[in-house]
Amino acid sequence: MKKFITMCLFVFVAMAANAQKFALVDMDYILKNIPAYERANEQLNQVSKKWQAEVEALNTEASTMYKNYQNEVVFLSQEQKKTRQTAIMDKEKEASDLKKKYFGPEGELFKKREALMTPIQDEIYSAVKDISDYRGYSLVIDRSSNNGIIFGSPKIDISNEVLEKLGYSNK
């Protein structure tokens, strides 16, 4: 009896799975073939390097101030020591605040990335949705993410179709 129930359950699951249509996309592949994405990435890299240089300059300045303080500490009065220590801590805080402003969770880099990438991602999502609606796919999985896909048949990969829908032919 248990075998019969197990067999019926297996047949039911197989029939339900058969009714579903799946497709794969490779978002890395799609994004690499969209020039606007490459330009946006380059723009983000440039601004990130510029901001990183600003933060490093402040850190270097604070480090230099500290080294000078260490060299001169024996010649300084208590008041001068306190003033120098405060100046060094202020410079370190300034560097930390600038880093947070540029690279923090809600920082300028995050906002810039969102402004540049969201329209591209929305366009891709729209193309995938249109293809899915047209072809009747119930689920589209990104094969480039680390979601445990061991094998995906190229027959169900719609990456090139998405690129064509976006106007980027890669044939």
PDB file of C-alpha atoms in Angstrom, residues 50-139:
ATOM      1  CA  LYS A  50      38.513  59.494  -7.333  1.00  0.00           C
ATOM      2  CA  TRP A  51      36.632  59.271  -4.044  1.00  0.00           C
ATOM      3  CA  GLN A  52      38.999  56.610  -2.709  1.00  0.00           C
ATOM      4  CA  ALA A  53      41.933  58.932  -3.467  1.00  0.00           C
ATOM      5  CA  GLU A  54      40.238  61.722  -1.482  1.00  0.00           C
ATOM      6  CA  VAL A  55      39.761  59.432   1.518  1.00  0.00           C
ATOM      7  CA  GLU A  56      43.328  58.137   1.285  1.00  0.00           C
ATOM      8  CA  ALA A  57      44.663  61.703   1.126  1.00  0.00           C
ATOM      9  CA  LEU A  58      42.914  62.535   4.407  1.00  0.00           C
ATOM     10  CA  ASN A  59      44.186  59.302   5.994  1.00  0.00           C
ATOM     11  CA  THR A  60      47.721  60.095   4.839  1.00  0.00           C
ATOM     12  CA  GLU A  61      47.433  63.591   6.254  1.00  0.00           C
ATOM     13  CA  ALA A  62      46.261  62.199   9.594  1.00  0.00           C
ATOM     14  CA  SER A  63      49.106  59.679   9.575  1.00  0.00           C
ATOM     15  CA  THR A  64      51.656  62.401   8.849  1.00  0.00           C
ATOM     16  CA  MET A  65      50.229  64.525  11.640  1.00  0.00           C
ATOM     17  CA  TYR A  66      50.556  61.582  14.029  1.00  0.00           C
ATOM     18  CA  LYS A  67      54.174  60.859  12.997  1.00  0.00           C
ATOM     19  CA  ASN A  68      55.084  64.511  13.477  1.00  0.00           C
ATOM     20  CA  TYR A  69      53.379  64.453  16.857  1.00  0.00           C
ATOM     21  CA  GLN A  70      55.343  61.331  17.857  1.00  0.00           C
ATOM     22  CA  ASN A  71      58.622  63.019  16.847  1.00  0.00           C
ATOM     23  CA  GLU A  72      57.857  66.234  18.733  1.00  0.00           C
ATOM     24  CA  VAL A  73      55.914  64.918  21.740  1.00  0.00           C
ATOM     25  CA  VAL A  74      58.822  65.347  24.182  1.00  0.00           C
ATOM     26  CA  PHE A  75      59.095  69.043  23.321  1.00  0.00           C
ATOM     27  CA  LEU A  76      55.382  69.831  23.664  1.00  0.00           C
ATOM     28  CA  SER A  77      53.511  71.164  26.659  1.00  0.00           C
ATOM     29  CA  GLN A  78      50.390  69.399  27.921  1.00  0.00           C
ATOM     30  CA  GLU A  79      48.218  71.994  26.190  1.00  0.00           C
ATOM     31  CA  GLN A  80      50.064  71.551  22.881  1.00  0.00           C
ATOM     32  CA  LYS A  81      49.831  67.764  23.185  1.00  0.00           C
ATOM     33  CA  LYS A  82      46.099  67.956  23.744  1.00  0.00           C
ATOM     34  CA  THR A  83      45.662  70.355  20.809  1.00  0.00           C
ATOM     35  CA  ARG A  84      47.679  68.114  18.483  1.00  0.00           C
ATOM     36  CA  GLN A  85      45.847  64.964  19.605  1.00  0.00           C
ATOM     37  CA  THR A  86      42.501  66.642  19.004  1.00  0.00           C
ATOM     38  CA  ALA A  87      43.607  67.785  15.539  1.00  0.00           C
ATOM     39  CA  ILE A  88      44.747  64.251  14.656  1.00  0.00           C
ATOM     40  CA  MET A  89      41.489  62.717  15.881  1.00  0.00           C
ATOM     41  CA  ASP A  90      39.484  65.343  13.982  1.00  0.00           C
ATOM     42  CA  LYS A  91      41.398  64.539  10.771  1.00  0.00           C
ATOM     43  CA  GLU A  92      40.817  60.787  11.268  1.00  0.00           C
ATOM     44  CA  LYS A  93      37.119  61.425  11.889  1.00  0.00           C
ATOM     45  CA  GLU A  94      36.944  63.610   8.789  1.00  0.00           C
ATOM     46  CA  ALA A  95      38.431  60.748   6.733  1.00  0.00           C
ATOM     47  CA  SER A  96      36.039  58.249   8.293  1.00  0.00           C
ATOM     48  CA  ASP A  97      33.019  60.497   7.676  1.00  0.00           C
ATOM     49  CA  LEU A  98      34.053  61.076   4.065  1.00  0.00           C
ATOM     50  CA  LYS A  99      34.477  57.338   3.534  1.00  0.00           C
ATOM     51  CA  LYS A 100      31.011  56.721   4.984  1.00  0.00           C
ATOM     52  CA  LYS A 101      29.543  59.514   2.845  1.00  0.00           C
ATOM     53  CA  TYR A 102      30.970  58.020  -0.347  1.00  0.00           C
ATOM     54  CA  PHE A 103      31.030  54.281   0.322  1.00  0.00           C
ATOM     55  CA  GLY A 104      28.521  53.690   3.125  1.00  0.00           C
ATOM     56  CA  PRO A 105      25.316  51.653   2.725  1.00  0.00           C
ATOM     57  CA  GLU A 106      23.369  54.740   1.646  1.00  0.00           C
ATOM     58  CA  GLY A 107      26.419  56.573   0.317  1.00  0.00           C
ATOM     59  CA  GLU A 108      27.055  58.418  -2.897  1.00  0.00           C
ATOM     60  CA  LEU A 109      28.455  55.353  -4.695  1.00  0.00           C
ATOM     61  CA  PHE A 110      25.343  53.343  -3.835  1.00  0.00           C
ATOM     62  CA  LYS A 111      23.096  56.137  -5.104  1.00  0.00           C
ATOM     63  CA  LYS A 112      25.114  56.567  -8.280  1.00  0.00           C
ATOM     64  CA  ARG A 113      25.146  52.805  -8.949  1.00  0.00           C
ATOM     65  CA  GLU A 114      21.398  52.669  -8.428  1.00  0.00           C
ATOM     66  CA  ALA A 115      20.824  55.631 -10.760  1.00  0.00           C
ATOM     67  CA  LEU A 116      22.983  54.127 -13.515  1.00  0.00           C
ATOM     68  CA  MET A 117      22.076  50.441 -13.194  1.00  0.00           C
ATOM     69  CA  THR A 118      18.377  50.455 -12.326  1.00  0.00           C
ATOM     70  CA  PRO A 119      17.207  51.549 -15.802  1.00  0.00           C
ATOM     71  CA  ILE A 120      19.331  48.820 -17.432  1.00  0.00           C
ATOM     72  CA  GLN A 121      18.080  46.177 -14.996  1.00  0.00           C
ATOM     73  CA  ASP A 122      14.479  47.305 -15.492  1.00  0.00           C
ATOM     74  CA  GLU A 123      14.885  47.028 -19.260  1.00  0.00           C
ATOM     75  CA  ILE A 124      16.283  43.499 -18.938  1.00  0.00           C
ATOM     76  CA  TYR A 125      13.533  42.504 -16.527  1.00  0.00           C
ATOM     77  CA  SER A 126      10.910  43.827 -18.929  1.00  0.00           C
ATOM     78  CA  ALA A 127      12.420  41.866 -21.838  1.00  0.00           C
ATOM     79  CA  VAL A 128      12.570  38.666 -19.770  1.00  0.00           C
ATOM     80  CA  LYS A 129       8.974  39.180 -18.632  1.00  0.00           C
ATOM     81  CA  ASP A 130       7.773  39.754 -22.204  1.00  0.00           C
ATOM     82  CA  ILE A 131       9.529  36.617 -23.445  1.00  0.00           C
ATOM     83  CA  SER A 132       8.232  34.628 -20.461  1.00  0.00           C
ATOM     84  CA  ASP A 133       4.672  35.778 -21.084  1.00  0.00           C
ATOM     85  CA  TYR A 134       4.942  35.030 -24.801  1.00  0.00           C
ATOM     86  CA  ARG A 135       6.494  31.582 -24.318  1.00  0.00           C
ATOM     87  CA  GLY A 136       4.524  30.652 -21.199  1.00  0.00           C
ATOM     88  CA  TYR A 137       7.453  30.241 -18.818  1.00  0.00           C
ATOM     89  CA  SER A 138       6.471  29.887 -15.172  1.00  0.00           C
ATOM     90  CA  LEU A 139       9.982  30.404 -13.895  1.00  0.00           C
TER      91      LEU A 139
END
